PDB file of C-alpha atoms in Angstrom:
ATOM      1  CA  MET A 253      -9.520   3.271  13.503  1.00 51.00           C
ATOM      2  CA  SER A 254      -7.385   6.069  14.860  1.00 52.00           C
ATOM      3  CA  SER A 255      -4.097   4.912  13.638  1.00 74.00           C
ATOM      4  CA  GLY A 256      -3.717   7.447  10.829  1.00 84.00           C
ATOM      5  CA  LEU A 257      -5.097   4.950   8.315  1.00 92.00           C
ATOM      6  CA  GLU A 258      -8.585   6.329   8.629  1.00 86.00           C
ATOM      7  CA  GLY A 259     -10.598   5.672   5.396  1.00 92.00           C
ATOM      8  CA  LEU A 260      -8.691   2.556   4.442  1.00 95.00           C
ATOM      9  CA  ALA A 261     -11.308   0.234   5.889  1.00 92.00           C
ATOM     10  CA  GLN A 262     -13.807   1.957   3.404  1.00 92.00           C
ATOM     11  CA  ASP A 263     -11.567   2.219   0.206  1.00 95.00           C
ATOM     12  CA  ARG A 264      -9.956  -1.288   0.828  1.00 97.00           C
ATOM     13  CA  VAL A 265      -7.367  -1.072  -2.140  1.00 98.00           C
ATOM     14  CA  ILE A 266      -3.758   0.330  -2.102  1.00 98.00           C
ATOM     15  CA  ALA A 267      -2.059   0.686  -5.488  1.00 98.00           C
ATOM     16  CA  VAL A 268       1.617  -0.214  -5.316  1.00 98.00           C
ATOM     17  CA  VAL A 269       3.543   1.485  -8.005  1.00 98.00           C
ATOM     18  CA  ARG A 270       6.806  -0.268  -9.065  1.00 94.00           C
ATOM     19  CA  ALA A 271       7.834   1.411 -12.282  1.00 93.00           C
ATOM     20  CA  PRO A 272      11.414   2.339 -13.496  1.00 93.00           C
ATOM     21  CA  VAL A 273       9.906   5.567 -14.949  1.00 96.00           C
ATOM     22  CA  ILE A 274       7.056   7.587 -13.706  1.00 98.00           C
ATOM     23  CA  PRO A 275       6.600  10.586 -16.063  1.00 97.00           C
ATOM     24  CA  ASP A 276       4.106  12.503 -13.839  1.00 98.00           C
ATOM     25  CA  ALA A 277       3.395  11.269 -10.261  1.00 98.00           C
ATOM     26  CA  ALA A 278       0.428  13.722 -10.205  1.00 98.00           C
ATOM     27  CA  GLU A 279      -1.290  12.370 -13.281  1.00 98.00           C
ATOM     28  CA  LEU A 280      -0.785   8.955 -12.201  1.00 98.00           C
ATOM     29  CA  CYS A 281      -2.538   9.824  -8.850  1.00 98.00           C
ATOM     30  CA  ALA A 282      -5.289  11.643 -10.715  1.00 98.00           C
ATOM     31  CA  ALA A 283      -5.690   8.584 -13.030  1.00 98.00           C
ATOM     32  CA  LEU A 284      -5.860   6.245  -9.995  1.00 98.00           C
ATOM     33  CA  VAL A 285      -8.418   8.336  -8.104  1.00 98.00           C
ATOM     34  CA  ALA A 286     -10.642   8.754 -11.250  1.00 98.00           C
ATOM     35  CA  GLY A 287     -10.562   4.805 -11.271  1.00 98.00           C
ATOM     36  CA  GLY A 288     -11.620   4.664  -7.722  1.00 98.00           C
ATOM     37  CA  ILE A 289      -8.341   3.930  -5.925  1.00 98.00           C
ATOM     38  CA  ARG A 290      -7.295   6.709  -3.374  1.00 98.00           C
ATOM     39  CA  TRP A 291      -4.455   4.972  -1.489  1.00 98.00           C
ATOM     40  CA  ILE A 292      -1.309   5.136  -3.631  1.00 98.00           C
ATOM     41  CA  GLU A 293       2.029   3.539  -2.606  1.00 98.00           C
ATOM     42  CA  PHE A 294       5.264   4.550  -4.241  1.00 98.00           C
ATOM     43  CA  THR A 295       8.286   2.478  -3.588  1.00 97.00           C
ATOM     44  CA  TRP A 296      11.971   3.024  -2.812  1.00 96.00           C
ATOM     45  CA  THR A 297      12.967   0.751  -5.773  1.00 94.00           C
ATOM     46  CA  THR A 298      11.777   3.450  -8.053  1.00 95.00           C
ATOM     47  CA  PRO A 299      14.455   5.832  -9.166  1.00 94.00           C
ATOM     48  CA  GLY A 300      13.791   9.463  -7.964  1.00 96.00           C
ATOM     49  CA  VAL A 301      11.046   8.330  -5.643  1.00 97.00           C
ATOM     50  CA  GLU A 302      11.467  11.254  -3.348  1.00 98.00           C
ATOM     51  CA  GLU A 303      10.633  13.761  -6.188  1.00 98.00           C
ATOM     52  CA  HIS A 304       7.643  11.565  -7.132  1.00 98.00           C
ATOM     53  CA  LEU A 305       6.434  11.677  -3.539  1.00 98.00           C
ATOM     54  CA  ARG A 306       6.642  15.457  -3.486  1.00 98.00           C
ATOM     55  CA  ARG A 307       4.791  15.930  -6.756  1.00 98.00           C
ATOM     56  CA  ALA A 308       2.152  13.494  -5.645  1.00 98.00           C
ATOM     57  CA  ALA A 309       1.979  15.099  -2.074  1.00 98.00           C
ATOM     58  CA  GLU A 310       1.217  18.402  -3.803  1.00 98.00           C
ATOM     59  CA  VAL A 311      -1.952  17.280  -5.503  1.00 98.00           C
ATOM     60  CA  ALA A 312      -3.018  14.633  -2.652  1.00 98.00           C
ATOM     61  CA  ASP A 313      -5.442  16.824  -0.861  1.00 97.00           C
ATOM     62  CA  ARG A 314      -7.067  18.326  -4.108  1.00 98.00           C
ATOM     63  CA  LEU A 315      -7.586  14.814  -5.350  1.00 98.00           C
ATOM     64  CA  GLY A 316      -8.635  13.281  -2.072  1.00 97.00           C
ATOM     65  CA  CYS A 317      -5.925  10.562  -2.078  1.00 97.00           C
ATOM     66  CA  ARG A 318      -3.343   9.251   0.421  1.00 97.00           C
ATOM     67  CA  VAL A 319       0.279   8.995  -0.747  1.00 98.00           C
ATOM     68  CA  GLY A 320       2.665   6.703   0.893  1.00 98.00           C
ATOM     69  CA  VAL A 321       6.115   5.055   0.327  1.00 98.00           C
ATOM     70  CA  GLY A 322       6.947   1.357   0.467  1.00 98.00           C
ATOM     71  CA  THR A 323       9.776  -1.060   0.512  1.00 97.00           C
ATOM     72  CA  VAL A 324      11.070   1.019   3.447  1.00 98.00           C
ATOM     73  CA  LEU A 325      14.055  -0.807   4.925  1.00 97.00           C
ATOM     74  CA  THR A 326      15.819   1.835   7.143  1.00 97.00           C
ATOM     75  CA  ALA A 327      15.211   4.599   9.624  1.00 97.00           C
ATOM     76  CA  GLU A 328      16.885   6.878   7.068  1.00 97.00           C
ATOM     77  CA  GLN A 329      14.571   5.952   4.407  1.00 97.00           C
ATOM     78  CA  ALA A 330      11.511   6.498   6.763  1.00 97.00           C
ATOM     79  CA  ARG A 331      12.616   9.965   7.620  1.00 97.00           C
ATOM     80  CA  ARG A 332      13.382  10.964   4.105  1.00 98.00           C
ATOM     81  CA  GLY A 333       9.992   9.500   2.898  1.00 98.00           C
ATOM     82  CA  VAL A 334       8.183  11.573   5.560  1.00 98.00           C
ATOM     83  CA  ALA A 335      10.148  14.683   4.549  1.00 98.00           C
ATOM     84  CA  ALA A 336       9.121  14.157   0.924  1.00 98.00           C
ATOM     85  CA  GLY A 337       5.498  13.995   1.978  1.00 98.00           C
ATOM     86  CA  ALA A 338       4.563  10.322   2.596  1.00 98.00           C
ATOM     87  CA  GLN A 339       1.373  10.021   4.661  1.00 97.00           C
ATOM     88  CA  TYR A 340       2.086   6.371   5.578  1.00 97.00           C
ATOM     89  CA  LEU A 341       5.088   4.046   5.305  1.00 98.00           C
ATOM     90  CA  VAL A 342       4.965   0.419   4.295  1.00 98.00           C
ATOM     91  CA  THR A 343       7.848  -2.298   4.904  1.00 98.00           C
ATOM     92  CA  PRO A 344       8.194  -5.647   3.243  1.00 96.00           C
ATOM     93  CA  GLY A 345       9.093  -7.223   6.526  1.00 96.00           C
ATOM     94  CA  VAL A 346       9.484  -6.551  10.276  1.00 97.00           C
ATOM     95  CA  ARG A 347      11.844  -3.368  10.844  1.00 95.00           C
ATOM     96  CA  PRO A 348      12.661  -2.329  14.374  1.00 95.00           C
ATOM     97  CA  GLY A 349      13.008   1.394  14.892  1.00 93.00           C
ATOM     98  CA  LEU A 350      10.859   2.519  11.756  1.00 93.00           C
ATOM     99  CA  ALA A 351       7.809   3.602  13.782  1.00 92.00           C
ATOM    100  CA  GLU A 352      10.120   5.927  15.887  1.00 94.00           C
ATOM    101  CA  ALA A 353      11.761   7.346  12.695  1.00 95.00           C
ATOM    102  CA  ALA A 354       8.534   7.916  11.165  1.00 94.00           C
ATOM    103  CA  ALA A 355       7.581  10.552  13.680  1.00 90.00           C
ATOM    104  CA  GLY A 356       3.950   9.876  13.945  1.00 92.00           C
ATOM    105  CA  VAL A 357       3.189   8.846  10.343  1.00 96.00           C
ATOM    106  CA  PRO A 358       1.594   5.336  10.460  1.00 97.00           C
ATOM    107  CA  VAL A 359       3.704   2.379   9.467  1.00 97.00           C
ATOM    108  CA  VAL A 360       2.082  -0.696   7.666  1.00 98.00           C
ATOM    109  CA  MET A 361       4.737  -3.284   8.575  1.00 98.00           C
ATOM    110  CA  GLY A 362       5.225  -6.470   6.660  1.00 98.00           C
ATOM    111  CA  ALA A 363       5.042  -9.939   8.369  1.00 98.00           C
ATOM    112  CA  LEU A 364       4.114 -13.427   7.463  1.00 97.00           C
ATOM    113  CA  THR A 365       3.992 -15.633  10.592  1.00 97.00           C
ATOM    114  CA  PRO A 366       1.893 -15.288  13.731  1.00 97.00           C
ATOM    115  CA  SER A 367       4.940 -14.378  15.701  1.00 98.00           C
ATOM    116  CA  GLU A 368       6.080 -11.535  13.226  1.00 98.00           C
ATOM    117  CA  VAL A 369       2.494 -10.133  13.430  1.00 98.00           C
ATOM    118  CA  ALA A 370       2.869  -9.900  17.207  1.00 98.00           C
ATOM    119  CA  THR A 371       6.432  -8.363  16.872  1.00 98.00           C
ATOM    120  CA  ALA A 372       5.089  -5.836  14.321  1.00 98.00           C
ATOM    121  CA  VAL A 373       2.338  -4.762  16.585  1.00 97.00           C
ATOM    122  CA  ASP A 374       4.883  -4.450  19.437  1.00 97.00           C
ATOM    123  CA  LEU A 375       7.147  -2.234  17.275  1.00 97.00           C
ATOM    124  CA  GLY A 376       4.308   0.139  16.770  1.00 96.00           C
ATOM    125  CA  ALA A 377       2.737  -0.887  13.405  1.00 96.00           C
ATOM    126  CA  ALA A 378      -0.610   0.736  12.621  1.00 96.00           C
ATOM    127  CA  ALA A 379      -1.476  -2.210  10.404  1.00 97.00           C
ATOM    128  CA  VAL A 380       0.268  -5.439   9.291  1.00 98.00           C
ATOM    129  CA  LYS A 381       0.905  -6.373   5.773  1.00 98.00           C
ATOM    130  CA  ILE A 382       0.936 -10.024   5.224  1.00 98.00           C
ATOM    131  CA  PHE A 383       3.362 -10.680   2.574  1.00 96.00           C
ATOM    132  CA  PRO A 384       3.314 -12.692   0.382  1.00 95.00           C
ATOM    133  CA  ALA A 385      -0.307 -13.263   0.695  1.00 96.00           C
ATOM    134  CA  ARG A 386      -0.642 -15.825  -2.114  1.00 93.00           C
ATOM    135  CA  ALA A 387       1.768 -18.116  -0.371  1.00 92.00           C
ATOM    136  CA  PHE A 388      -0.890 -19.107   1.950  1.00 94.00           C
ATOM    137  CA  GLY A 389      -4.174 -17.854   0.383  1.00 96.00           C
ATOM    138  CA  ALA A 390      -7.148 -16.017   1.854  1.00 97.00           C
ATOM    139  CA  SER A 391      -7.837 -18.924   4.364  1.00 97.00           C
ATOM    140  CA  TYR A 392      -4.756 -17.811   6.209  1.00 98.00           C
ATOM    141  CA  PHE A 393      -6.222 -14.505   7.063  1.00 98.00           C
ATOM    142  CA  ARG A 394      -9.257 -16.124   8.519  1.00 97.00           C
ATOM    143  CA  ASP A 395      -6.888 -18.234  10.731  1.00 97.00           C
ATOM    144  CA  LEU A 396      -4.980 -14.948  11.726  1.00 97.00           C
ATOM    145  CA  ARG A 397      -8.131 -13.364  12.771  1.00 95.00           C
ATOM    146  CA  GLY A 398      -8.571 -15.952  15.530  1.00 96.00           C
ATOM    147  CA  PRO A 399      -5.527 -14.752  17.699  1.00 97.00           C
ATOM    148  CA  TYR A 400      -5.406 -11.302  16.325  1.00 97.00           C
ATOM    149  CA  PRO A 401      -8.962 -10.039  15.931  1.00 96.00           C
ATOM    150  CA  LEU A 402      -8.144  -6.304  16.364  1.00 95.00           C
ATOM    151  CA  VAL A 403      -4.977  -6.267  14.289  1.00 97.00           C
ATOM    152  CA  PRO A 404      -5.639  -4.589  10.873  1.00 97.00           C
ATOM    153  CA  LEU A 405      -4.303  -6.852   8.176  1.00 98.00           C
ATOM    154  CA  VAL A 406      -3.422  -5.986   4.653  1.00 98.00           C
ATOM    155  CA  ALA A 407      -2.929  -8.570   2.006  1.00 98.00           C
ATOM    156  CA  SER A 408      -0.007  -7.969  -0.449  1.00 97.00           C
ATOM    157  CA  GLY A 409       1.747 -10.171  -2.952  1.00 95.00           C
ATOM    158  CA  GLY A 410      -0.278 -11.934  -5.764  1.00 94.00           C
ATOM    159  CA  VAL A 411      -3.428 -10.354  -5.010  1.00 96.00           C
ATOM    160  CA  ASN A 412      -5.343  -9.631  -8.252  1.00 96.00           C
ATOM    161  CA  ALA A 413      -8.920  -9.054  -9.429  1.00 95.00           C
ATOM    162  CA  GLY A 414      -9.859 -12.691  -9.282  1.00 95.00           C
ATOM    163  CA  ASN A 415      -8.906 -13.384  -5.606  1.00 96.00           C
ATOM    164  CA  ALA A 416      -8.961  -9.767  -3.789  1.00 97.00           C
ATOM    165  CA  ALA A 417     -12.552 -10.126  -2.629  1.00 96.00           C
ATOM    166  CA  GLU A 418     -11.647 -13.480  -1.056  1.00 97.00           C
ATOM    167  CA  PHE A 419      -8.879 -11.841   0.985  1.00 97.00           C
ATOM    168  CA  LEU A 420     -11.206  -9.204   2.304  1.00 97.00           C
ATOM    169  CA  ALA A 421     -14.007 -11.656   3.007  1.00 96.00           C
ATOM    170  CA  ALA A 422     -11.428 -13.634   5.005  1.00 97.00           C
ATOM    171  CA  GLY A 423     -10.904 -10.662   7.136  1.00 96.00           C
ATOM    172  CA  ALA A 424      -8.217  -8.500   5.514  1.00 97.00           C
ATOM    173  CA  LEU A 425      -8.737  -4.728   5.968  1.00 96.00           C
ATOM    174  CA  ALA A 426      -7.386  -3.986   2.605  1.00 97.00           C
ATOM    175  CA  VAL A 427      -5.537  -5.441  -0.459  1.00 98.00           C
ATOM    176  CA  CYS A 428      -2.766  -4.241  -2.329  1.00 98.00           C
ATOM    177  CA  ALA A 429      -2.979  -3.987  -6.228  1.00 97.00           C
ATOM    178  CA  GLY A 430       0.235  -4.206  -8.194  1.00 95.00           C
ATOM    179  CA  SER A 431       1.139  -4.482 -11.816  1.00 95.00           C
ATOM    180  CA  GLU A 432      -2.384  -5.632 -12.758  1.00 94.00           C
ATOM    181  CA  VAL A 433      -3.525  -1.891 -12.145  1.00 97.00           C
ATOM    182  CA  VAL A 434      -0.204  -0.036 -12.475  1.00 98.00           C
ATOM    183  CA  ALA A 435       1.780  -2.127 -15.167  1.00 97.00           C
ATOM    184  CA  PRO A 436       5.257  -0.639 -15.254  1.00 96.00           C
ATOM    185  CA  ALA A 437       5.260  -0.317 -19.062  1.00 96.00           C
ATOM    186  CA  VAL A 438       1.757   1.495 -19.024  1.00 97.00           C
ATOM    187  CA  VAL A 439       2.996   3.947 -16.314  1.00 97.00           C
ATOM    188  CA  ALA A 440       6.292   4.527 -18.132  1.00 96.00           C
ATOM    189  CA  ALA A 441       4.452   5.485 -21.322  1.00 96.00           C
ATOM    190  CA  GLY A 442       2.091   7.927 -19.323  1.00 97.00           C
ATOM    191  CA  GLY A 443      -0.913   5.788 -20.319  1.00 98.00           C
ATOM    192  CA  TRP A 444      -3.166   7.273 -17.758  1.00 98.00           C
ATOM    193  CA  SER A 445      -6.447   6.324 -19.260  1.00 98.00           C
ATOM    194  CA  GLY A 446      -5.299   2.661 -19.278  1.00 97.00           C
ATOM    195  CA  VAL A 447      -4.371   3.102 -15.517  1.00 98.00           C
ATOM    196  CA  GLU A 448      -7.694   4.485 -14.772  1.00 98.00           C
ATOM    197  CA  LEU A 449      -9.488   1.670 -16.745  1.00 98.00           C
ATOM    198  CA  ARG A 450      -7.506  -0.949 -14.818  1.00 97.00           C
ATOM    199  CA  ALA A 451      -8.235   0.687 -11.457  1.00 98.00           C
ATOM    200  CA  ARG A 452     -11.863   0.914 -12.350  1.00 98.00           C
ATOM    201  CA  GLU A 453     -11.912  -2.823 -13.151  1.00 97.00           C
ATOM    202  CA  PHE A 454      -9.970  -3.962 -10.192  1.00 97.00           C
ATOM    203  CA  VAL A 455     -12.429  -1.767  -7.878  1.00 97.00           C
ATOM    204  CA  ALA A 456     -15.431  -3.394  -9.469  1.00 96.00           C
ATOM    205  CA  ALA A 457     -14.176  -6.840  -8.883  1.00 94.00           C
ATOM    206  CA  VAL A 458     -13.421  -6.133  -5.223  1.00 93.00           C
ATOM    207  CA  ALA A 459     -17.000  -4.805  -4.953  1.00 89.00           C
ATOM    208  CA  ARG A 460     -18.494  -7.897  -6.434  1.00 78.00           C
TER     209      ARG A 460
END
C-alpha cells in the first residue's frame, strides 16, 4: 500500500479516542502502544483536540505510533488537524474537498453504500471506513470485496473484541476499537495501565 497508510495492514487496529478529558495524550499513546495498538485516532469532538494532537505527535516517532484525527467534517478542520501533527484524517461520511485540504495526508473517508464507496474513492480517499459496520455485519464486507477488491476497507462502529476478527476475515483491512479499549472514564482518570490491558486484550482477540 502506497497511500500513506503503510503498516495498517499489519497492525489492523485503530484506537478511536472519544473522551471529554485527556490528561496526557502522550501517556495515552504510550499505553496503547504498550498494549499493541500503534494507530491512534483523536477526534474533533474532544475539547482541545489540537493540543492533544500536538502532544501526541511529539512522541509518535519515538513510540512508533501513527497519530490521526477523526470526525473531520470541513476543509478547515482538515487543515488544522494536519497543522497540529495529524498523520492521517478520518471522516464519518463522504466529504468533498477534504483530500485536497489534507495536502497529501491520507484520508480515510466514511461511507456505507456501494455508491458512497465509489464516491469516496473518486474524492481521493486512501481507504474507506464503513460506518456503522455493525448495521450490516461482517458479511457486508465480503459483499463489498466483490465489486471493490482493491479498495482498502476499515470497519468502524460496533466493532468489539468478540467480532473484530470476523470483520478482518471478511475482507476488512483494519478495525476501529472504541470505548471497549479507550473508555472515556478510564482515559479521563489517567488509568493508563487499564488502557494498556484493554488494548492487549483486544489485540489478542483479533489475533485469535
